[in-house]
PDB file of C-alpha atoms in Angstrom:
ATOM      1  CA  ASP N 942     -20.496  -1.561  11.893  1.00  0.00           C
ATOM      2  CA  SER N 943     -18.566  -4.844  11.966  1.00  0.00           C
ATOM      3  CA  GLY N 944     -16.799  -4.160  15.254  1.00  0.00           C
ATOM      4  CA  VAL N 945     -13.380  -4.297  13.582  1.00  0.00           C
ATOM      5  CA  THR N 946     -11.522  -0.999  13.681  1.00  0.00           C
ATOM      6  CA  GLN N 947      -8.621   0.146  11.557  1.00  0.00           C
ATOM      7  CA  THR N 948      -6.425   3.216  11.781  1.00  0.00           C
ATOM      8  CA  PRO N 949      -5.585   5.382  10.050  1.00  0.00           C
ATOM      9  CA  LYS N 950      -8.312   5.718   7.426  1.00  0.00           C
ATOM     10  CA  HIS N 951      -5.996   7.315   4.922  1.00  0.00           C
ATOM     11  CA  LEU N 952      -2.244   7.409   4.623  1.00  0.00           C
ATOM     12  CA  ILE N 953      -0.232   9.337   2.067  1.00  0.00           C
ATOM     13  CA  THR N 954       3.489   8.821   1.980  1.00  0.00           C
ATOM     14  CA  ALA N 955       6.479   8.810  -0.329  1.00  0.00           C
ATOM     15  CA  THR N 956       8.375   5.989  -1.978  1.00  0.00           C
ATOM     16  CA  GLY N 957      10.986   4.418   0.239  1.00  0.00           C
ATOM     17  CA  GLN N 958       9.143   5.225   3.436  1.00  0.00           C
ATOM     18  CA  ARG N 959       7.768   2.886   6.098  1.00  0.00           C
ATOM     19  CA  VAL N 960       4.248   2.894   7.529  1.00  0.00           C
ATOM     20  CA  THR N 961       2.312   0.977  10.149  1.00  0.00           C
ATOM     21  CA  LEU N 962      -1.346   0.067   9.841  1.00  0.00           C
ATOM     22  CA  ARG N 963      -3.291  -0.883  12.920  1.00  0.00           C
ATOM     23  CA  CYS N 964      -6.249  -3.195  13.425  1.00  0.00           C
ATOM     24  CA  SER N 965      -8.362  -4.019  16.463  1.00  0.00           C
ATOM     25  CA  PRO N 966     -10.460  -7.169  16.073  1.00  0.00           C
ATOM     26  CA  ARG N 967     -13.998  -7.684  17.281  1.00  0.00           C
ATOM     27  CA  SER N 968     -14.292  -8.433  20.961  1.00  0.00           C
ATOM     28  CA  GLY N 969     -13.684 -12.146  21.489  1.00  0.00           C
ATOM     29  CA  ASP N 970     -12.107 -12.794  18.087  1.00  0.00           C
ATOM     30  CA  LEU N 971      -8.693 -14.418  18.258  1.00  0.00           C
ATOM     31  CA  SER N 972      -7.823 -14.498  14.580  1.00  0.00           C
ATOM     32  CA  VAL N 973      -6.788 -11.529  12.484  1.00  0.00           C
ATOM     33  CA  TYR N 974      -6.346 -11.551   8.725  1.00  0.00           C
ATOM     34  CA  TRP N 975      -4.811  -8.916   6.474  1.00  0.00           C
ATOM     35  CA  TYR N 976      -5.901  -8.427   2.873  1.00  0.00           C
ATOM     36  CA  GLN N 977      -4.772  -6.055   0.153  1.00  0.00           C
ATOM     37  CA  GLN N 978      -7.245  -4.705  -2.378  1.00  0.00           C
ATOM     38  CA  SER N 979      -5.834  -3.144  -5.512  1.00  0.00           C
ATOM     39  CA  LEU N 980      -7.362  -2.429  -8.887  1.00  0.00           C
ATOM     40  CA  ASP N 981      -5.214  -4.883 -10.795  1.00  0.00           C
ATOM     41  CA  GLN N 982      -4.901  -7.677  -8.203  1.00  0.00           C
ATOM     42  CA  GLY N 983      -8.310  -7.656  -6.571  1.00  0.00           C
ATOM     43  CA  LEU N 984      -8.566  -8.845  -2.965  1.00  0.00           C
ATOM     44  CA  GLN N 985      -5.472 -10.765  -1.931  1.00  0.00           C
ATOM     45  CA  PHE N 986      -4.806 -12.491   1.354  1.00  0.00           C
ATOM     46  CA  LEU N 987      -1.566 -11.357   2.979  1.00  0.00           C
ATOM     47  CA  ILE N 988      -1.218 -12.974   6.388  1.00  0.00           C
ATOM     48  CA  GLN N 989      -3.138 -14.436   9.322  1.00  0.00           C
ATOM     49  CA  TYR N 990      -2.453 -14.361  13.043  1.00  0.00           C
ATOM     50  CA  TYR N 991      -4.137 -16.407  15.690  1.00  0.00           C
ATOM     51  CA  ASN N 992      -3.786 -15.502  19.352  1.00  0.00           C
ATOM     52  CA  GLY N 993      -0.454 -13.820  18.797  1.00  0.00           C
ATOM     53  CA  GLU N 994       1.116 -16.365  16.489  1.00  0.00           C
ATOM     54  CA  GLU N 995       1.472 -16.314  12.748  1.00  0.00           C
ATOM     55  CA  ARG N 996      -0.755 -18.991  11.280  1.00  0.00           C
ATOM     56  CA  ALA N 997      -0.692 -18.554   7.522  1.00  0.00           C
ATOM     57  CA  LYS N 998       1.028 -16.492   4.897  1.00  0.00           C
ATOM     58  CA  GLY N 999      -0.294 -15.524   1.517  1.00  0.00           C
ATOM     59  CA  ASN N1000       1.037 -13.190  -1.119  1.00  0.00           C
ATOM     60  CA  ILE N1001       2.925 -11.019   1.325  1.00  0.00           C
ATOM     61  CA  LEU N1002       6.082  -9.299   0.177  1.00  0.00           C
ATOM     62  CA  GLU N1003       9.263  -9.580   2.225  1.00  0.00           C
ATOM     63  CA  ARG N1004       9.118  -5.810   2.726  1.00  0.00           C
ATOM     64  CA  PHE N1005       5.869  -6.318   4.638  1.00  0.00           C
ATOM     65  CA  SER N1006       5.544  -7.786   8.094  1.00  0.00           C
ATOM     66  CA  ALA N1007       2.870  -8.082  10.720  1.00  0.00           C
ATOM     67  CA  GLN N1008       2.371  -8.992  14.321  1.00  0.00           C
ATOM     68  CA  GLN N1009      -0.423  -9.563  16.796  1.00  0.00           C
ATOM     69  CA  PHE N1010      -0.025  -8.267  20.303  1.00  0.00           C
ATOM     70  CA  PRO N1011      -1.187  -9.778  23.626  1.00  0.00           C
ATOM     71  CA  ASP N1012      -4.298  -7.570  23.574  1.00  0.00           C
ATOM     72  CA  LEU N1013      -4.993  -9.132  20.137  1.00  0.00           C
ATOM     73  CA  HIS N1014      -4.666  -5.970  18.109  1.00  0.00           C
ATOM     74  CA  SER N1015      -2.509  -6.345  15.045  1.00  0.00           C
ATOM     75  CA  GLU N1016      -0.163  -4.151  13.084  1.00  0.00           C
ATOM     76  CA  LEU N1017       0.902  -4.441   9.471  1.00  0.00           C
ATOM     77  CA  ASN N1018       4.257  -2.850   8.708  1.00  0.00           C
ATOM     78  CA  LEU N1019       5.063  -1.860   5.149  1.00  0.00           C
ATOM     79  CA  SER N1020       8.587  -0.704   4.386  1.00  0.00           C
ATOM     80  CA  SER N1021      10.604   0.526   1.396  1.00  0.00           C
ATOM     81  CA  LEU N1022       7.306   1.527  -0.107  1.00  0.00           C
ATOM     82  CA  GLU N1023       6.839   1.528  -3.852  1.00  0.00           C
ATOM     83  CA  LEU N1024       4.200   3.133  -6.026  1.00  0.00           C
ATOM     84  CA  GLY N1025       2.637  -0.258  -6.577  1.00  0.00           C
ATOM     85  CA  ASP N1026       1.931  -0.659  -2.883  1.00  0.00           C
ATOM     86  CA  SER N1027      -0.816   1.913  -3.153  1.00  0.00           C
ATOM     87  CA  ALA N1028      -3.971   0.021  -2.260  1.00  0.00           C
ATOM     88  CA  LEU N1029      -6.716  -0.471   0.268  1.00  0.00           C
ATOM     89  CA  TYR N1030      -5.580  -2.651   3.153  1.00  0.00           C
ATOM     90  CA  PHE N1031      -8.249  -4.536   5.056  1.00  0.00           C
ATOM     91  CA  CYS N1032      -8.119  -6.324   8.314  1.00  0.00           C
ATOM     92  CA  ALA N1033     -10.662  -9.009   9.180  1.00  0.00           C
ATOM     93  CA  SER N1034     -11.232 -10.999  12.326  1.00  0.00           C
ATOM     94  CA  SER N1035     -12.945 -14.223  13.259  1.00  0.00           C
ATOM     95  CA  VAL N1036     -13.440 -16.264  16.391  1.00  0.00           C
ATOM     96  CA  ASP N1037     -11.126 -19.180  15.746  1.00  0.00           C
ATOM     97  CA  PRO N1038     -11.560 -21.093  12.528  1.00  0.00           C
ATOM     98  CA  GLY N1039      -9.387 -23.896  13.757  1.00  0.00           C
ATOM     99  CA  LEU N1040     -11.217 -24.972  16.839  1.00  0.00           C
ATOM    100  CA  ALA N1041     -14.662 -23.500  16.493  1.00  0.00           C
ATOM    101  CA  ALA N1042     -17.303 -25.245  14.484  1.00  0.00           C
ATOM    102  CA  ILE N1043     -17.079 -24.284  10.842  1.00  0.00           C
ATOM    103  CA  SER N1044     -20.620 -22.999  11.028  1.00  0.00           C
ATOM    104  CA  THR N1045     -19.466 -20.182  13.255  1.00  0.00           C
ATOM    105  CA  ASP N1046     -16.538 -19.128  11.103  1.00  0.00           C
ATOM    106  CA  THR N1047     -17.204 -15.807   9.470  1.00  0.00           C
ATOM    107  CA  GLN N1048     -14.631 -13.132   8.838  1.00  0.00           C
ATOM    108  CA  TYR N1049     -15.736  -9.610   9.661  1.00  0.00           C
ATOM    109  CA  PHE N1050     -13.927  -6.813   7.906  1.00  0.00           C
ATOM    110  CA  GLY N1051     -12.790  -3.427   9.071  1.00  0.00           C
ATOM    111  CA  PRO N1052     -13.318  -0.270   7.009  1.00  0.00           C
ATOM    112  CA  GLY N1053      -9.805  -0.423   5.592  1.00  0.00           C
ATOM    113  CA  THR N1054      -6.812   1.881   5.339  1.00  0.00           C
ATOM    114  CA  ARG N1055      -6.255   3.564   2.007  1.00  0.00           C
ATOM    115  CA  LEU N1056      -2.533   3.857   1.363  1.00  0.00           C
ATOM    116  CA  THR N1057      -1.270   6.202  -1.322  1.00  0.00           C
ATOM    117  CA  VAL N1058       2.416   6.116  -2.167  1.00  0.00           C
ATOM    118  CA  LEU N1059       3.631   9.134  -4.137  1.00  0.00           C
TER     119      LEU N1059
ATOM    120  CA  ALA G 968      -5.935 -25.072  -6.391  1.00  0.00           C
ATOM    121  CA  GLN G 969      -9.080 -23.549  -5.065  1.00  0.00           C
ATOM    122  CA  SER G 970     -10.659 -20.674  -6.899  1.00  0.00           C
ATOM    123  CA  VAL G 971     -13.748 -18.599  -7.321  1.00  0.00           C
ATOM    124  CA  ALA G 972     -14.970 -17.051 -10.546  1.00  0.00           C
ATOM    125  CA  GLN G 973     -17.367 -14.190 -10.996  1.00  0.00           C
ATOM    126  CA  PRO G 974     -17.919 -14.128 -14.740  1.00  0.00           C
ATOM    127  CA  GLU G 975     -19.606 -10.726 -14.914  1.00  0.00           C
ATOM    128  CA  ASP G 976     -17.745  -7.506 -14.178  1.00  0.00           C
ATOM    129  CA  GLN G 977     -21.006  -5.598 -14.044  1.00  0.00           C
ATOM    130  CA  VAL G 978     -24.694  -6.414 -13.806  1.00  0.00           C
ATOM    131  CA  ASN G 979     -27.377  -3.856 -14.549  1.00  0.00           C
ATOM    132  CA  VAL G 980     -30.932  -4.369 -13.394  1.00  0.00           C
ATOM    133  CA  ALA G 981     -33.987  -2.161 -13.136  1.00  0.00           C
ATOM    134  CA  GLU G 982     -35.343  -1.339  -9.705  1.00  0.00           C
ATOM    135  CA  GLY G 983     -38.032  -3.805  -8.689  1.00  0.00           C
ATOM    136  CA  ASN G 984     -36.732  -6.546 -10.953  1.00  0.00           C
ATOM    137  CA  PRO G 985     -35.095  -9.715  -9.658  1.00  0.00           C
ATOM    138  CA  LEU G 986     -31.328  -9.763  -9.651  1.00  0.00           C
ATOM    139  CA  THR G 987     -28.729 -12.513  -9.922  1.00  0.00           C
ATOM    140  CA  VAL G 988     -24.990 -12.188  -9.406  1.00  0.00           C
ATOM    141  CA  LYS G 989     -23.135 -15.278 -10.524  1.00  0.00           C
ATOM    142  CA  CYS G 990     -20.369 -17.183  -8.805  1.00  0.00           C
ATOM    143  CA  THR G 991     -18.762 -20.517  -9.580  1.00  0.00           C
ATOM    144  CA  TYR G 992     -16.166 -22.257  -7.490  1.00  0.00           C
ATOM    145  CA  SER G 993     -13.514 -24.919  -7.636  1.00  0.00           C
ATOM    146  CA  VAL G 994     -12.496 -26.598  -4.394  1.00  0.00           C
ATOM    147  CA  SER G 995     -11.226 -29.880  -3.123  1.00  0.00           C
ATOM    148  CA  GLY G 996     -13.444 -31.170  -0.376  1.00  0.00           C
ATOM    149  CA  ASN G 997     -16.517 -29.472   1.001  1.00  0.00           C
ATOM    150  CA  PRO G 998     -17.015 -25.902  -0.151  1.00  0.00           C
ATOM    151  CA  TYR G 999     -17.586 -23.175   2.411  1.00  0.00           C
ATOM    152  CA  LEU G1000     -18.905 -20.229   0.435  1.00  0.00           C
ATOM    153  CA  PHE G1001     -19.542 -16.613   1.312  1.00  0.00           C
ATOM    154  CA  TRP G1002     -20.950 -13.447  -0.198  1.00  0.00           C
ATOM    155  CA  TYR G1003     -19.798  -9.982   0.811  1.00  0.00           C
ATOM    156  CA  VAL G1004     -20.868  -6.537  -0.347  1.00  0.00           C
ATOM    157  CA  GLN G1005     -18.671  -3.460  -0.546  1.00  0.00           C
ATOM    158  CA  TYR G1006     -20.167   0.008  -0.706  1.00  0.00           C
ATOM    159  CA  PRO G1007     -17.985   2.921  -1.900  1.00  0.00           C
ATOM    160  CA  ASN G1008     -15.226   3.780   0.555  1.00  0.00           C
ATOM    161  CA  ARG G1009     -16.413   1.112   2.965  1.00  0.00           C
ATOM    162  CA  GLY G1010     -15.184  -2.263   4.101  1.00  0.00           C
ATOM    163  CA  LEU G1011     -16.685  -5.573   3.115  1.00  0.00           C
ATOM    164  CA  GLN G1012     -19.962  -6.450   4.767  1.00  0.00           C
ATOM    165  CA  PHE G1013     -20.930 -10.067   5.279  1.00  0.00           C
ATOM    166  CA  LEU G1014     -24.158 -11.043   3.514  1.00  0.00           C
ATOM    167  CA  LEU G1015     -24.502 -14.788   3.847  1.00  0.00           C
ATOM    168  CA  LYS G1016     -22.688 -18.084   3.813  1.00  0.00           C
ATOM    169  CA  TYR G1017     -23.191 -21.708   2.852  1.00  0.00           C
ATOM    170  CA  ILE G1018     -21.664 -24.327   5.086  1.00  0.00           C
ATOM    171  CA  THR G1019     -23.946 -27.315   4.790  1.00  0.00           C
ATOM    172  CA  GLY G1020     -27.622 -28.183   4.678  1.00  0.00           C
ATOM    173  CA  ASP G1021     -30.284 -26.345   2.744  1.00  0.00           C
ATOM    174  CA  ASN G1022     -29.173 -25.297  -0.715  1.00  0.00           C
ATOM    175  CA  LEU G1023     -31.020 -22.000  -0.425  1.00  0.00           C
ATOM    176  CA  VAL G1024     -29.344 -19.702   2.048  1.00  0.00           C
ATOM    177  CA  LYS G1025     -30.998 -16.538   3.280  1.00  0.00           C
ATOM    178  CA  GLY G1026     -28.927 -13.557   4.299  1.00  0.00           C
ATOM    179  CA  SER G1027     -29.011  -9.868   5.106  1.00  0.00           C
ATOM    180  CA  TYR G1028     -30.982  -7.151   3.278  1.00  0.00           C
ATOM    181  CA  GLY G1029     -33.281  -9.650   1.558  1.00  0.00           C
ATOM    182  CA  PHE G1030     -30.486 -11.444  -0.299  1.00  0.00           C
ATOM    183  CA  GLU G1031     -30.332 -15.174  -0.735  1.00  0.00           C
ATOM    184  CA  ALA G1032     -28.003 -17.535  -2.517  1.00  0.00           C
ATOM    185  CA  GLU G1033     -28.507 -20.883  -4.142  1.00  0.00           C
ATOM    186  CA  PHE G1034     -25.863 -23.545  -3.769  1.00  0.00           C
ATOM    187  CA  ASN G1035     -25.708 -25.990  -6.663  1.00  0.00           C
ATOM    188  CA  LYS G1036     -23.192 -28.750  -6.189  1.00  0.00           C
ATOM    189  CA  SER G1037     -23.514 -30.282  -9.644  1.00  0.00           C
ATOM    190  CA  GLN G1038     -22.914 -26.931 -11.322  1.00  0.00           C
ATOM    191  CA  THR G1039     -20.398 -25.799  -8.674  1.00  0.00           C
ATOM    192  CA  SER G1040     -22.245 -22.523  -8.416  1.00  0.00           C
ATOM    193  CA  PHE G1041     -23.321 -20.216  -5.620  1.00  0.00           C
ATOM    194  CA  HIS G1042     -25.348 -17.447  -7.249  1.00  0.00           C
ATOM    195  CA  LEU G1043     -26.565 -14.482  -5.238  1.00  0.00           C
ATOM    196  CA  LYS G1044     -30.187 -13.477  -5.751  1.00  0.00           C
ATOM    197  CA  LYS G1045     -32.770 -10.981  -4.650  1.00  0.00           C
ATOM    198  CA  PRO G1046     -36.421 -11.024  -5.731  1.00  0.00           C
ATOM    199  CA  SER G1047     -36.770  -7.253  -6.056  1.00  0.00           C
ATOM    200  CA  ALA G1048     -33.756  -4.971  -6.482  1.00  0.00           C
ATOM    201  CA  LEU G1049     -33.398  -1.596  -4.795  1.00  0.00           C
ATOM    202  CA  VAL G1050     -31.301   1.334  -6.003  1.00  0.00           C
ATOM    203  CA  SER G1051     -29.507   1.125  -2.658  1.00  0.00           C
ATOM    204  CA  ASP G1052     -28.321  -2.392  -3.565  1.00  0.00           C
ATOM    205  CA  SER G1053     -25.908  -0.833  -6.059  1.00  0.00           C
ATOM    206  CA  ALA G1054     -22.451  -1.873  -4.857  1.00  0.00           C
ATOM    207  CA  LEU G1055     -19.561  -4.255  -5.470  1.00  0.00           C
ATOM    208  CA  TYR G1056     -20.291  -7.885  -4.609  1.00  0.00           C
ATOM    209  CA  PHE G1057     -17.670 -10.480  -3.810  1.00  0.00           C
ATOM    210  CA  CYS G1058     -18.010 -14.220  -3.677  1.00  0.00           C
ATOM    211  CA  ALA G1059     -15.461 -16.094  -1.582  1.00  0.00           C
ATOM    212  CA  VAL G1060     -14.542 -19.632  -0.700  1.00  0.00           C
ATOM    213  CA  ARG G1061     -12.761 -20.603   2.469  1.00  0.00           C
ATOM    214  CA  ASP G1062      -9.490 -22.322   1.830  1.00  0.00           C
ATOM    215  CA  SER G1063      -9.663 -25.924   2.986  1.00  0.00           C
ATOM    216  CA  SER G1064      -5.921 -26.556   3.076  1.00  0.00           C
ATOM    217  CA  GLY G1065      -5.646 -25.415   6.667  1.00  0.00           C
ATOM    218  CA  THR G1066      -4.957 -21.710   6.324  1.00  0.00           C
ATOM    219  CA  TYR G1067      -8.612 -20.678   6.711  1.00  0.00           C
ATOM    220  CA  LYS G1068      -8.031 -17.718   4.434  1.00  0.00           C
ATOM    221  CA  TYR G1069     -10.759 -16.617   2.088  1.00  0.00           C
ATOM    222  CA  ILE G1070     -10.170 -16.738  -1.637  1.00  0.00           C
ATOM    223  CA  PHE G1071     -12.162 -13.984  -3.285  1.00  0.00           C
ATOM    224  CA  GLY G1072     -13.571 -13.619  -6.744  1.00  0.00           C
ATOM    225  CA  THR G1073     -12.796 -10.511  -8.742  1.00  0.00           C
ATOM    226  CA  GLY G1074     -16.061  -8.873  -7.779  1.00  0.00           C
ATOM    227  CA  THR G1075     -19.197  -7.899  -9.683  1.00  0.00           C
ATOM    228  CA  ARG G1076     -20.456  -4.363  -9.741  1.00  0.00           C
ATOM    229  CA  LEU G1077     -24.219  -4.261  -9.436  1.00  0.00           C
ATOM    230  CA  LYS G1078     -26.012  -1.227 -10.781  1.00  0.00           C
ATOM    231  CA  VAL G1079     -29.703  -0.911 -10.011  1.00  0.00           C
ATOM    232  CA  LEU G1080     -31.367   1.643 -12.239  1.00  0.00           C
ATOM    233  CA  ALA G1081     -34.311   3.697 -11.059  1.00  0.00           C
TER     234      ALA G1081
END
């Protein structure tokens, strides 16, 4: 158990809908990362938050957005869903890769949310 | 651009034999390299990482990895494979451009045969 929790485990929805995925980082971790894992694209970085602020963006669609709350949990919002958005969405957390020594930087992953868009 | 390559989609090995899962990288600056394992319907579990120092890194579950700067490789190894090692293995490099994101390889499925 990595200490990172994600809810829900599974989500089935229809095209055009909007969903929210939730992630709670490990205790003490300030950074949260979102990744998408699909069969054709592999593991892709979406976005990173550090202590409530967006720090880096990857291959995140404009239909997707995220935020990190004062208690450090994060939510990934996916809207106007398409069939191609079906994937496993992972959240990872780390202490603080910016300030901490690099030797302590390890991302720990949650169990993921499997999204199926029908 | 930084990248990681895992040249083998699948590796088959007999139980008790040594295993190697290959990874090569391309980075500017110092490479920070990681191995993760993913079991079916589970998240990624951290195995080991190379930051600096000894080229042979020891990790969880008896795995180790050898960093080779001249060959830009970071191969994962285990002296004696177990059936329970069967899983999907990912190599990753930490982006050094300031985003701290991990760039993952495409993954290698390891099958250990009894």
